[in-house]
Amino acid sequence: MADLAKITSLCKRRGFIFQSSEIYGGLASVWDYGPLGAEMKNNIKKAWWESLVYGRDDIEGLDAAILMNSEVWRASGHVTSFADLLVDCKNCKKRFRSDQLKTAACPECGGELTQPRQFNLMFKTNVGSIEGKGTEIFLRPETAQGIFVNFQNVLVSSRKKLPFGIAQIGKAFRNEITTGNFTFRSREFEQMELEYFVYPKDAAKWYKYWLDERLKWYTDLGIKARNLRLREHDKKELAHYASSCHDIDYLFPFGWSELEGIANRGDFDLKQHASLSGKDLSFYDENKKNRIIPYVIEPSGGIDRAFLAFLIDAYREEEVRGEKRVVLGLSKRLAPIKVAVLPLLRNRPKVTDMAKKIYSGLRGDKRIVYDDTASIGRLYRRQDEVGTLYCITVDVDSLSDKKVTVRDRDTMKQDRIGVDKLKEYLEKKLR
Ligand code: GAP
């Protein structure tokens, strides 16, 4: 497994992740995804969406707004309960989460600490041009509430019956106090959340089901099972809305840490919203001829954390013919670049022209690149380091036999393939 410094350096050097507003000195714990990062992040979202919305008939998608009526956050409990207990050092003025302190004095300078006080993690902003209490709203700290307030809209428009789920991917914002460990705890991040509504009597069964399903999603996409574990929350750790919760933890270089939480939220959210909005958020059970408030099981993952875990897990260094080879062994679905077309001789126009023509013919529905800016050894190293699955090389013989060499990233095995068979060959390999 890679250490975090190697991953951070690779991310910057190869265009996966940059610091936000870097030319102005950055903004703490906010990150931008570069060309390869944006590609890979999209691949993660696509894999999640496909597994839940396309691969099943009991889940619908949603894309709710980030800005919501502030009543939503009063009903959800975030205005009163989404807070950390903080202490300040009276000497160096640094701020700490009191639950993470091991000593009674400041861990930085030994100074005296203030009494703990509540600090709400939601970012505030204003709607309209006049600042004031009535215009104050929040940037959502979780995407889930957009799902709860749309429960009836989705139920009625899609005519679903229990059990059914609503899946959503989107940005969330938290004014985190403890940050660090690269993108692990960011102030702006993306979540992939599923709210799966069930009959209350079936909640325990579905809870167990989603624990298994979500663990499998990560291993199917290449994370080694030995680097994943399930950890149950003890009672005092549970969020204000949850009656039970397990984390899927990944063994990051800085220790076991949460990738995704799977919670039984019971009927907390729908009941709260029904009560504060005065609207009916129940489900009519046609068998029993009565209305019930469903329970909800929530698998809630962070895309940025999944991204980091996929990168760390895929990174390997090996020795090939006395030289170090760095490879990102990302799964086929997640690798940002699927194919690179590389001319063996960059100063032979006939070879480069043929390579460019092959590149144009293959482009379209996946990321394919062309590179002739270095020697072939260097070009291979560049592609291995970012996880490119196949490298196609065009050489002098290609001009006469109309064949090219296709090199597999992991085995480094090379196949000689006719140009007319190339598309079909790659489609089969990438399936
Ligand atoms: N709706 C439930 C919810 O938001 P959470 O455990 O607070 O639960 C869910 O967050 C997931 O969102 C986490 O497992 C993590 O992957 C991601 N996440 C939460 N805070 C984050 C942060 N500051 N930076 C990056 N990802 C974060």
CSV table of C-alpha atoms and ligand atoms in Angstrom, one decimal:
chain,number,residue,atom,x,y,z
A,1,MET,CA,0.0,0.0,0.0
A,2,ALA,CA,1.1,3.5,-0.8
A,3,ASP,CA,1.9,6.1,1.8
A,4,LEU,CA,-0.1,9.3,1.6
A,5,ALA,CA,2.8,11.5,0.5
A,6,LYS,CA,3.3,9.4,-2.6
A,7,ILE,CA,-0.4,9.5,-3.5
A,8,THR,CA,-0.6,13.3,-2.8
A,9,SER,CA,2.4,13.9,-5.1
A,10,LEU,CA,1.0,11.6,-7.8
A,11,CYS,CA,-2.3,13.4,-7.7
A,12,LYS,CA,-0.8,16.8,-8.2
A,13,ARG,CA,1.9,15.8,-10.7
A,14,ARG,CA,-0.5,13.8,-13.0
A,15,GLY,CA,-3.6,16.0,-12.7
A,16,PHE,CA,-5.9,14.0,-10.4
A,17,ILE,CA,-6.3,16.5,-7.5
A,18,PHE,CA,-5.2,20.1,-7.0
A,19,GLN,CA,-5.5,22.4,-4.0
A,20,SER,CA,-8.4,24.8,-4.5
A,21,SER,CA,-7.5,28.4,-5.4
A,22,GLU,CA,-3.8,27.3,-5.3
A,23,ILE,CA,-2.4,30.5,-7.0
A,24,TYR,CA,-3.8,32.5,-4.1
A,25,GLY,CA,-2.4,30.3,-1.4
A,26,GLY,CA,-5.3,27.8,-1.4
A,27,LEU,CA,-8.3,27.4,0.7
A,28,ALA,CA,-7.9,24.9,3.6
A,29,SER,CA,-9.5,21.5,3.0
A,30,VAL,CA,-11.1,22.4,-0.3
A,31,TRP,CA,-9.9,20.5,-3.4
A,32,ASP,CA,-10.2,20.6,-7.2
A,33,TYR,CA,-10.2,17.5,-9.4
A,34,GLY,CA,-8.0,17.8,-12.4
A,35,PRO,CA,-8.4,16.2,-15.9
A,36,LEU,CA,-7.7,12.6,-14.7
A,37,GLY,CA,-9.4,13.2,-11.3
A,38,ALA,CA,-12.6,14.5,-12.9
A,39,GLU,CA,-12.6,11.4,-15.2
A,40,MET,CA,-12.1,8.9,-12.4
A,41,LYS,CA,-14.7,10.7,-10.1
A,42,ASN,CA,-17.3,10.4,-12.9
A,43,ASN,CA,-16.4,6.7,-13.3
A,44,ILE,CA,-17.1,6.2,-9.5
A,45,LYS,CA,-20.4,8.0,-9.7
A,46,LYS,CA,-21.4,6.1,-12.8
A,47,ALA,CA,-20.5,2.7,-11.1
A,48,TRP,CA,-22.7,3.7,-8.1
A,49,TRP,CA,-25.6,5.0,-10.2
A,50,GLU,CA,-25.5,2.0,-12.5
A,51,SER,CA,-25.5,-0.5,-9.6
A,52,LEU,CA,-28.5,1.1,-7.9
A,53,VAL,CA,-30.6,2.9,-10.4
A,54,TYR,CA,-30.0,0.9,-13.6
A,55,GLY,CA,-29.3,-2.5,-12.2
A,56,ARG,CA,-32.5,-2.8,-10.1
A,57,ASP,CA,-36.2,-1.9,-10.4
A,58,ASP,CA,-36.8,-0.7,-6.9
A,59,ILE,CA,-34.7,2.5,-6.9
A,60,GLU,CA,-35.3,5.9,-8.5
A,61,GLY,CA,-32.7,8.7,-9.0
A,62,LEU,CA,-33.0,12.3,-7.8
A,63,ASP,CA,-31.0,15.5,-8.1
A,64,ALA,CA,-32.3,17.9,-5.5
A,65,ALA,CA,-31.0,21.5,-5.0
A,66,ILE,CA,-28.1,22.3,-2.6
A,67,LEU,CA,-30.0,25.3,-1.3
A,68,MET,CA,-33.1,24.5,0.7
A,69,ASN,CA,-35.7,26.2,2.9
A,70,SER,CA,-34.0,26.6,6.3
A,71,GLU,CA,-37.0,24.9,8.0
A,72,VAL,CA,-35.6,21.6,6.5
A,73,TRP,CA,-32.6,21.9,8.8
A,74,ARG,CA,-34.7,22.7,11.8
A,75,ALA,CA,-36.9,19.7,11.2
A,76,SER,CA,-33.9,17.4,10.5
A,77,GLY,CA,-32.3,18.4,13.8
A,78,HIS,CA,-29.2,19.8,12.1
A,79,VAL,CA,-29.7,23.4,13.5
A,80,THR,CA,-29.6,22.1,17.1
A,81,SER,CA,-27.6,18.9,16.9
A,82,PHE,CA,-25.1,19.0,14.0
A,83,ALA,CA,-22.4,20.5,16.1
A,84,ASP,CA,-18.9,19.6,17.5
A,85,LEU,CA,-17.9,20.6,21.1
A,86,LEU,CA,-14.9,22.9,20.7
A,87,VAL,CA,-12.3,24.4,23.0
A,88,ASP,CA,-9.9,27.2,22.3
A,89,CYS,CA,-6.3,27.6,23.6
A,90,LYS,CA,-6.1,30.9,25.6
A,91,ASN,CA,-2.4,31.2,24.7
A,92,CYS,CA,-1.9,30.2,21.0
A,93,LYS,CA,-5.6,30.7,20.1
A,94,LYS,CA,-5.8,27.3,18.2
A,95,ARG,CA,-9.1,25.5,18.3
A,96,PHE,CA,-9.7,21.8,18.9
A,97,ARG,CA,-12.5,19.3,19.1
A,98,SER,CA,-12.8,18.4,22.8
A,99,ASP,CA,-13.7,14.7,22.0
A,100,GLN,CA,-10.3,14.3,20.2
A,101,LEU,CA,-8.1,15.8,23.0
A,102,LYS,CA,-6.1,13.4,25.1
A,103,THR,CA,-4.8,16.0,27.6
A,104,ALA,CA,-6.4,18.8,29.6
A,105,ALA,CA,-3.9,21.4,28.2
A,106,CYS,CA,-3.4,22.6,24.6
A,107,PRO,CA,-1.6,19.9,22.6
A,108,GLU,CA,0.3,22.5,20.6
A,109,CYS,CA,1.7,24.8,23.2
A,110,GLY,CA,0.5,23.4,26.6
A,111,GLY,CA,-1.6,26.5,27.2
A,112,GLU,CA,-4.8,26.7,29.2
A,113,LEU,CA,-8.0,25.7,27.3
A,114,THR,CA,-11.5,27.4,27.4
A,115,GLN,CA,-14.6,25.5,28.5
A,116,PRO,CA,-16.1,23.4,25.6
A,117,ARG,CA,-18.8,25.2,23.5
A,118,GLN,CA,-21.1,24.0,20.7
A,119,PHE,CA,-20.0,24.9,17.1
A,120,ASN,CA,-22.5,24.2,14.3
A,121,LEU,CA,-20.8,22.7,11.2
A,122,MET,CA,-23.3,24.1,8.7
A,123,PHE,CA,-22.2,26.9,6.4
A,124,LYS,CA,-24.6,29.9,6.4
A,125,THR,CA,-25.4,32.1,3.5
A,126,ASN,CA,-28.2,34.5,2.6
A,127,VAL,CA,-30.8,34.5,-0.2
A,128,GLY,CA,-31.8,37.8,-1.9
A,129,SER,CA,-30.0,41.1,-1.5
A,130,ILE,CA,-30.9,41.9,2.1
A,131,GLU,CA,-28.9,40.3,4.8
A,132,GLY,CA,-30.9,39.4,7.9
A,133,LYS,CA,-32.4,36.6,9.9
A,134,GLY,CA,-35.2,35.9,7.6
A,135,THR,CA,-32.9,35.5,4.6
A,136,GLU,CA,-30.4,33.1,6.2
A,137,ILE,CA,-30.1,29.7,4.7
A,138,PHE,CA,-27.6,26.8,4.9
A,139,LEU,CA,-25.4,24.9,2.4
A,140,ARG,CA,-26.6,21.4,2.8
A,141,PRO,CA,-24.4,19.3,5.1
A,142,GLU,CA,-25.9,16.0,3.7
A,143,THR,CA,-27.8,15.3,0.5
A,144,ALA,CA,-30.3,13.0,2.3
A,145,GLN,CA,-32.7,15.8,3.3
A,146,GLY,CA,-33.4,16.6,-0.4
A,147,ILE,CA,-34.6,13.0,-0.6
A,148,PHE,CA,-36.9,13.1,2.5
A,149,VAL,CA,-38.6,16.3,1.4
A,150,ASN,CA,-39.2,14.8,-2.0
A,151,PHE,CA,-40.5,11.5,-0.7
A,152,GLN,CA,-44.2,12.1,-1.7
A,153,ASN,CA,-43.2,13.6,-5.1
A,154,VAL,CA,-41.1,10.6,-6.1
A,155,LEU,CA,-43.7,8.1,-4.6
A,156,VAL,CA,-46.6,9.6,-6.6
A,157,SER,CA,-44.7,10.3,-9.8
A,158,SER,CA,-43.0,6.9,-10.0
A,159,ARG,CA,-45.9,4.9,-8.4
A,160,LYS,CA,-43.5,2.9,-6.3
A,161,LYS,CA,-44.5,0.4,-3.5
A,162,LEU,CA,-42.5,-0.4,-0.4
A,163,PRO,CA,-39.7,-1.4,-0.3
A,164,PHE,CA,-38.2,1.2,-2.6
A,165,GLY,CA,-35.3,3.6,-2.6
A,166,ILE,CA,-34.3,7.0,-3.8
A,167,ALA,CA,-30.6,7.5,-4.8
A,168,GLN,CA,-28.8,10.8,-5.1
A,169,ILE,CA,-25.3,12.1,-5.8
A,170,GLY,CA,-24.3,15.6,-4.9
A,171,LYS,CA,-22.2,18.1,-3.1
A,172,ALA,CA,-22.4,18.6,0.7
A,173,PHE,CA,-20.6,21.2,2.9
A,174,ARG,CA,-19.4,21.1,6.4
A,175,ASN,CA,-17.3,23.6,8.3
A,176,GLU,CA,-15.0,20.9,9.6
A,177,ILE,CA,-12.6,21.8,12.4
A,178,THR,CA,-10.3,18.8,12.3
A,179,THR,CA,-9.1,18.5,8.8
A,180,GLY,CA,-5.9,17.1,7.2
A,181,ASN,CA,-5.2,13.7,5.7
A,182,PHE,CA,-5.5,15.1,2.1
A,183,THR,CA,-9.1,14.9,0.9
A,184,PHE,CA,-10.3,12.6,3.6
A,185,ARG,CA,-12.1,15.3,5.6
A,186,SER,CA,-12.9,18.2,3.3
A,187,ARG,CA,-15.2,21.2,3.8
A,188,GLU,CA,-16.8,20.7,0.4
A,189,PHE,CA,-17.3,17.1,-0.7
A,190,GLU,CA,-19.6,14.8,-2.6
A,191,GLN,CA,-21.9,12.2,-1.2
A,192,MET,CA,-23.6,9.2,-2.8
A,193,GLU,CA,-26.7,8.5,-0.7
A,194,LEU,CA,-29.5,6.0,-0.9
A,195,GLU,CA,-32.6,6.3,1.3
A,196,TYR,CA,-34.3,2.9,1.1
A,197,PHE,CA,-37.9,3.0,2.5
A,198,VAL,CA,-39.2,-0.2,4.1
A,199,TYR,CA,-42.0,-1.6,6.2
A,200,PRO,CA,-40.9,-1.0,9.8
A,201,LYS,CA,-41.1,-4.8,10.6
A,202,ASP,CA,-38.6,-5.4,7.7
A,203,ALA,CA,-36.0,-2.8,8.7
A,204,ALA,CA,-33.5,-5.2,10.4
A,205,LYS,CA,-33.6,-7.5,7.4
A,206,TRP,CA,-32.9,-4.6,4.9
A,207,TYR,CA,-30.2,-3.2,7.2
A,208,LYS,CA,-28.3,-6.4,7.0
A,209,TYR,CA,-28.9,-6.6,3.2
A,210,TRP,CA,-27.4,-3.2,2.6
A,211,LEU,CA,-24.4,-3.8,4.7
A,212,ASP,CA,-23.5,-6.8,2.5
A,213,GLU,CA,-24.4,-5.1,-0.8
A,214,ARG,CA,-22.4,-2.0,-0.1
A,215,LEU,CA,-19.3,-4.0,1.0
A,216,LYS,CA,-19.5,-6.0,-2.2
A,217,TRP,CA,-19.7,-2.8,-4.3
A,218,TYR,CA,-16.2,-1.8,-3.1
A,219,THR,CA,-14.7,-5.2,-3.5
A,220,ASP,CA,-16.3,-5.6,-7.0
A,221,LEU,CA,-14.5,-2.4,-8.0
A,222,GLY,CA,-11.2,-3.7,-6.9
A,223,ILE,CA,-10.6,-2.8,-3.2
A,224,LYS,CA,-9.0,-5.7,-1.4
A,225,ALA,CA,-11.3,-7.3,1.2
A,226,ARG,CA,-8.6,-7.4,3.8
A,227,ASN,CA,-8.5,-3.5,3.7
A,228,LEU,CA,-12.2,-3.2,4.5
A,229,ARG,CA,-14.1,-3.8,7.7
A,230,LEU,CA,-17.5,-3.2,9.2
A,231,ARG,CA,-17.6,-1.3,12.5
A,232,GLU,CA,-20.7,-0.9,14.6
A,233,HIS,CA,-21.3,2.4,16.3
A,234,ASP,CA,-21.8,2.2,20.0
A,235,LYS,CA,-24.8,4.0,21.5
A,236,LYS,CA,-23.1,7.3,22.4
A,237,GLU,CA,-21.5,7.6,19.0
A,238,LEU,CA,-24.8,7.4,17.1
A,239,ALA,CA,-26.0,10.4,15.1
A,240,HIS,CA,-29.1,12.1,16.5
A,241,TYR,CA,-31.4,10.4,13.8
A,242,ALA,CA,-30.0,6.9,13.9
A,243,SER,CA,-31.1,3.9,15.9
A,244,SER,CA,-28.2,1.8,14.6
A,245,CYS,CA,-25.3,2.4,12.3
A,246,HIS,CA,-22.3,0.5,10.9
A,247,ASP,CA,-19.3,2.2,9.2
A,248,ILE,CA,-17.5,0.6,6.3
A,249,ASP,CA,-14.0,1.4,7.2
A,250,TYR,CA,-10.9,1.3,4.9
A,251,LEU,CA,-7.4,0.8,6.1
A,252,PHE,CA,-6.0,4.2,5.0
A,253,PRO,CA,-2.2,4.9,5.6
A,254,PHE,CA,-3.4,6.9,8.6
A,255,GLY,CA,-5.4,4.0,10.1
A,256,TRP,CA,-8.9,2.5,9.8
A,257,SER,CA,-11.3,5.3,8.9
A,258,GLU,CA,-14.8,5.6,7.6
A,259,LEU,CA,-15.6,5.3,3.9
A,260,GLU,CA,-19.4,4.9,4.2
A,261,GLY,CA,-22.0,4.8,6.9
A,262,ILE,CA,-25.1,2.5,6.8
A,263,ALA,CA,-27.7,3.7,9.3
A,264,ASN,CA,-31.2,2.7,10.3
A,265,ARG,CA,-32.8,6.1,10.5
A,266,GLY,CA,-36.2,4.7,11.5
A,267,ASP,CA,-39.1,7.1,10.8
A,268,PHE,CA,-37.3,10.0,12.3
A,269,ASP,CA,-36.9,12.2,9.2
A,270,LEU,CA,-40.3,11.6,7.6
A,271,LYS,CA,-42.1,12.2,10.9
A,272,GLN,CA,-40.1,15.4,11.6
A,273,HIS,CA,-40.8,16.8,8.2
A,274,ALA,CA,-44.5,15.8,8.3
A,275,SER,CA,-44.8,17.5,11.7
A,276,LEU,CA,-43.1,20.8,10.8
A,277,SER,CA,-44.5,21.2,7.3
A,278,GLY,CA,-48.0,19.9,8.2
A,279,LYS,CA,-47.9,17.7,5.0
A,280,ASP,CA,-48.8,14.1,4.8
A,281,LEU,CA,-45.6,12.0,4.3
A,282,SER,CA,-47.2,8.6,4.9
A,283,PHE,CA,-47.5,5.6,2.6
A,284,TYR,CA,-50.8,3.8,2.0
A,285,ASP,CA,-50.5,0.1,2.6
A,286,GLU,CA,-53.1,-1.4,0.3
A,287,ASN,CA,-53.0,-4.8,1.9
A,288,LYS,CA,-53.6,-3.6,5.4
A,289,LYS,CA,-55.7,-0.6,4.3
A,290,ASN,CA,-53.9,1.9,6.5
A,291,ARG,CA,-51.3,4.6,6.3
A,292,ILE,CA,-47.9,4.1,7.7
A,293,ILE,CA,-44.6,6.1,8.0
A,294,PRO,CA,-41.9,3.9,6.5
A,295,TYR,CA,-38.6,3.2,8.1
A,296,VAL,CA,-35.5,4.1,6.1
A,297,ILE,CA,-32.2,2.4,5.7
A,298,GLU,CA,-29.5,4.7,4.6
A,299,PRO,CA,-26.2,3.7,2.9
A,300,SER,CA,-24.3,7.0,2.7
A,301,GLY,CA,-20.9,7.1,1.1
A,302,GLY,CA,-18.4,9.9,0.3
A,303,ILE,CA,-17.2,10.0,-3.2
A,304,ASP,CA,-14.0,11.8,-2.3
A,305,ARG,CA,-13.2,9.1,0.3
A,306,ALA,CA,-14.0,6.3,-2.1
A,307,PHE,CA,-11.7,8.0,-4.7
A,308,LEU,CA,-8.8,8.2,-2.2
A,309,ALA,CA,-9.3,4.6,-1.1
A,310,PHE,CA,-9.5,3.3,-4.7
A,311,LEU,CA,-6.2,5.2,-5.5
A,312,ILE,CA,-4.4,4.0,-2.4
A,313,ASP,CA,-5.5,0.4,-2.9
A,314,ALA,CA,-4.5,0.4,-6.6
A,315,TYR,CA,-1.1,1.9,-6.2
A,316,ARG,CA,1.9,-0.5,-6.4
A,317,GLU,CA,5.6,-0.4,-7.1
A,318,GLU,CA,7.3,-3.3,-8.8
A,319,GLU,CA,10.7,-4.1,-10.3
A,320,VAL,CA,10.8,-4.9,-14.0
A,321,ARG,CA,14.1,-5.7,-15.5
A,322,GLY,CA,16.0,-3.9,-12.7
A,323,GLU,CA,13.8,-0.8,-13.0
A,324,LYS,CA,11.0,0.5,-10.7
A,325,ARG,CA,7.6,0.4,-12.3
A,326,VAL,CA,4.8,2.4,-10.6
A,327,VAL,CA,1.4,1.1,-11.6
A,328,LEU,CA,-2.1,2.2,-10.6
A,329,GLY,CA,-3.9,-1.1,-10.9
A,330,LEU,CA,-7.4,0.5,-11.0
A,331,SER,CA,-10.3,-1.6,-12.1
A,332,LYS,CA,-11.5,-1.4,-15.7
A,333,ARG,CA,-14.5,0.7,-14.8
A,334,LEU,CA,-12.6,3.2,-12.7
A,335,ALA,CA,-9.4,3.8,-14.7
A,336,PRO,CA,-9.5,7.3,-16.1
A,337,ILE,CA,-7.9,6.5,-19.4
A,338,LYS,CA,-8.8,3.3,-21.1
A,339,VAL,CA,-6.5,3.3,-24.0
A,340,ALA,CA,-3.4,5.2,-25.1
A,341,VAL,CA,-2.1,5.3,-28.7
A,342,LEU,CA,1.6,5.7,-28.9
A,343,PRO,CA,3.8,5.8,-32.0
A,344,LEU,CA,7.1,3.9,-31.5
A,345,LEU,CA,9.0,6.5,-33.5
A,346,ARG,CA,7.9,10.0,-33.0
A,347,ASN,CA,10.1,11.4,-35.8
A,348,ARG,CA,8.6,9.3,-38.6
A,349,PRO,CA,5.5,11.2,-40.0
A,350,LYS,CA,4.1,8.0,-41.6
A,351,VAL,CA,4.1,6.2,-38.2
A,352,THR,CA,2.7,9.2,-36.3
A,353,ASP,CA,0.0,9.8,-39.0
A,354,MET,CA,-1.1,6.2,-38.8
A,355,ALA,CA,-1.2,6.4,-34.9
A,356,LYS,CA,-3.2,9.6,-35.0
A,357,LYS,CA,-5.7,8.0,-37.4
A,358,ILE,CA,-6.1,5.0,-35.2
A,359,TYR,CA,-6.6,7.4,-32.2
A,360,SER,CA,-9.4,9.3,-34.0
A,361,GLY,CA,-11.1,6.1,-35.0
A,362,LEU,CA,-11.3,4.8,-31.5
A,363,ARG,CA,-12.3,8.1,-29.7
A,364,GLY,CA,-15.9,8.6,-28.7
A,365,ASP,CA,-17.5,7.0,-25.7
A,366,LYS,CA,-14.4,6.6,-23.5
A,367,ARG,CA,-11.2,8.5,-22.6
A,368,ILE,CA,-8.5,7.6,-25.1
A,369,VAL,CA,-5.3,9.6,-25.4
A,370,TYR,CA,-2.5,10.1,-28.0
A,371,ASP,CA,1.0,10.8,-26.9
A,372,ASP,CA,4.2,11.2,-28.9
A,373,THR,CA,6.1,13.5,-26.6
A,374,ALA,CA,8.7,11.0,-25.3
A,375,SER,CA,10.5,7.7,-26.0
A,376,ILE,CA,8.3,4.6,-25.8
A,377,GLY,CA,9.8,3.5,-22.4
A,378,ARG,CA,8.8,6.8,-20.9
A,379,LEU,CA,5.4,6.8,-22.5
A,380,TYR,CA,4.6,3.4,-21.0
A,381,ARG,CA,5.8,4.6,-17.6
A,382,ARG,CA,3.5,7.6,-17.8
A,383,GLN,CA,0.5,5.5,-18.7
A,384,ASP,CA,1.2,2.8,-16.1
A,385,GLU,CA,1.4,5.4,-13.4
A,386,VAL,CA,-2.1,6.7,-14.1
A,387,GLY,CA,-3.6,3.2,-14.6
A,388,THR,CA,-4.2,3.3,-18.4
A,389,LEU,CA,-5.5,-0.2,-19.3
A,390,TYR,CA,-4.1,-0.7,-22.8
A,391,CYS,CA,-1.3,0.9,-24.8
A,392,ILE,CA,-1.4,0.6,-28.5
A,393,THR,CA,2.0,1.1,-30.3
A,394,VAL,CA,2.4,1.8,-33.9
A,395,ASP,CA,5.7,0.8,-35.4
A,396,VAL,CA,7.4,0.7,-38.8
A,397,ASP,CA,6.0,-2.8,-39.5
A,398,SER,CA,2.5,-1.5,-38.9
A,399,LEU,CA,2.8,0.6,-42.1
A,400,SER,CA,3.1,-2.6,-44.2
A,401,ASP,CA,1.3,-5.4,-42.2
A,402,LYS,CA,-1.5,-3.0,-40.8
A,403,LYS,CA,-1.1,-4.5,-37.4
A,404,VAL,CA,-0.4,-2.8,-34.0
A,405,THR,CA,0.9,-4.0,-30.6
A,406,VAL,CA,-1.5,-3.9,-27.7
A,407,ARG,CA,0.1,-4.0,-24.3
A,408,ASP,CA,-1.9,-5.0,-21.2
A,409,ARG,CA,-1.1,-2.8,-18.1
A,410,ASP,CA,-1.1,-5.5,-15.6
A,411,THR,CA,0.5,-8.5,-17.4
A,412,MET,CA,2.6,-6.3,-19.8
A,413,LYS,CA,1.8,-9.1,-22.3
A,414,GLN,CA,1.7,-7.8,-25.9
A,415,ASP,CA,-0.7,-8.9,-28.6
A,416,ARG,CA,-0.3,-8.1,-32.3
A,417,ILE,CA,-3.7,-7.1,-33.6
A,418,GLY,CA,-4.9,-6.1,-37.1
A,419,VAL,CA,-6.0,-2.5,-37.2
A,420,ASP,CA,-9.4,-3.6,-38.7
A,421,LYS,CA,-9.9,-5.9,-35.6
A,422,LEU,CA,-8.8,-3.3,-33.0
A,423,LYS,CA,-12.1,-1.9,-32.0
A,424,GLU,CA,-13.7,-5.3,-31.5
A,425,TYR,CA,-10.6,-6.5,-29.6
A,426,LEU,CA,-10.7,-3.5,-27.2
A,427,GLU,CA,-14.5,-3.7,-26.7
A,428,LYS,CA,-14.2,-7.3,-25.6
A,429,LYS,CA,-11.3,-6.5,-23.3
A,430,LEU,CA,-13.0,-3.5,-21.7
A,431,ARG,CA,-16.4,-5.1,-21.2
B,1,GAP,N1,-26.7,11.3,5.5
B,1,GAP,C1,-25.9,10.7,6.5
B,1,GAP,C2,-24.6,11.3,6.5
B,1,GAP,O1,-24.3,12.4,6.0
B,1,GAP,P1,-22.1,10.9,7.5
B,1,GAP,O2,-21.5,9.7,8.1
B,1,GAP,O3,-22.0,12.2,8.3
B,1,GAP,O4,-23.7,10.6,7.3
B,1,GAP,C3,-21.7,10.1,5.1
B,1,GAP,O5,-21.5,11.1,6.1
B,1,GAP,C4,-20.4,9.9,4.4
B,1,GAP,O6,-20.0,11.2,3.8
B,1,GAP,C5,-19.2,9.5,5.2
B,1,GAP,O7,-19.1,8.1,5.4
B,1,GAP,C6,-18.0,10.1,4.4
B,1,GAP,O8,-17.7,9.2,3.3
B,1,GAP,C7,-18.6,11.3,3.7
B,1,GAP,N2,-18.2,12.5,4.5
B,1,GAP,C8,-18.7,13.0,5.6
B,1,GAP,N3,-18.1,14.1,5.9
B,1,GAP,C9,-17.1,14.3,5.1
B,1,GAP,C10,-16.0,15.2,4.9
B,1,GAP,N4,-15.9,16.3,5.7
B,1,GAP,N5,-15.2,15.1,3.9
B,1,GAP,C11,-15.3,14.1,3.0
B,1,GAP,N6,-16.3,13.2,3.1
B,1,GAP,C12,-17.1,13.2,4.1
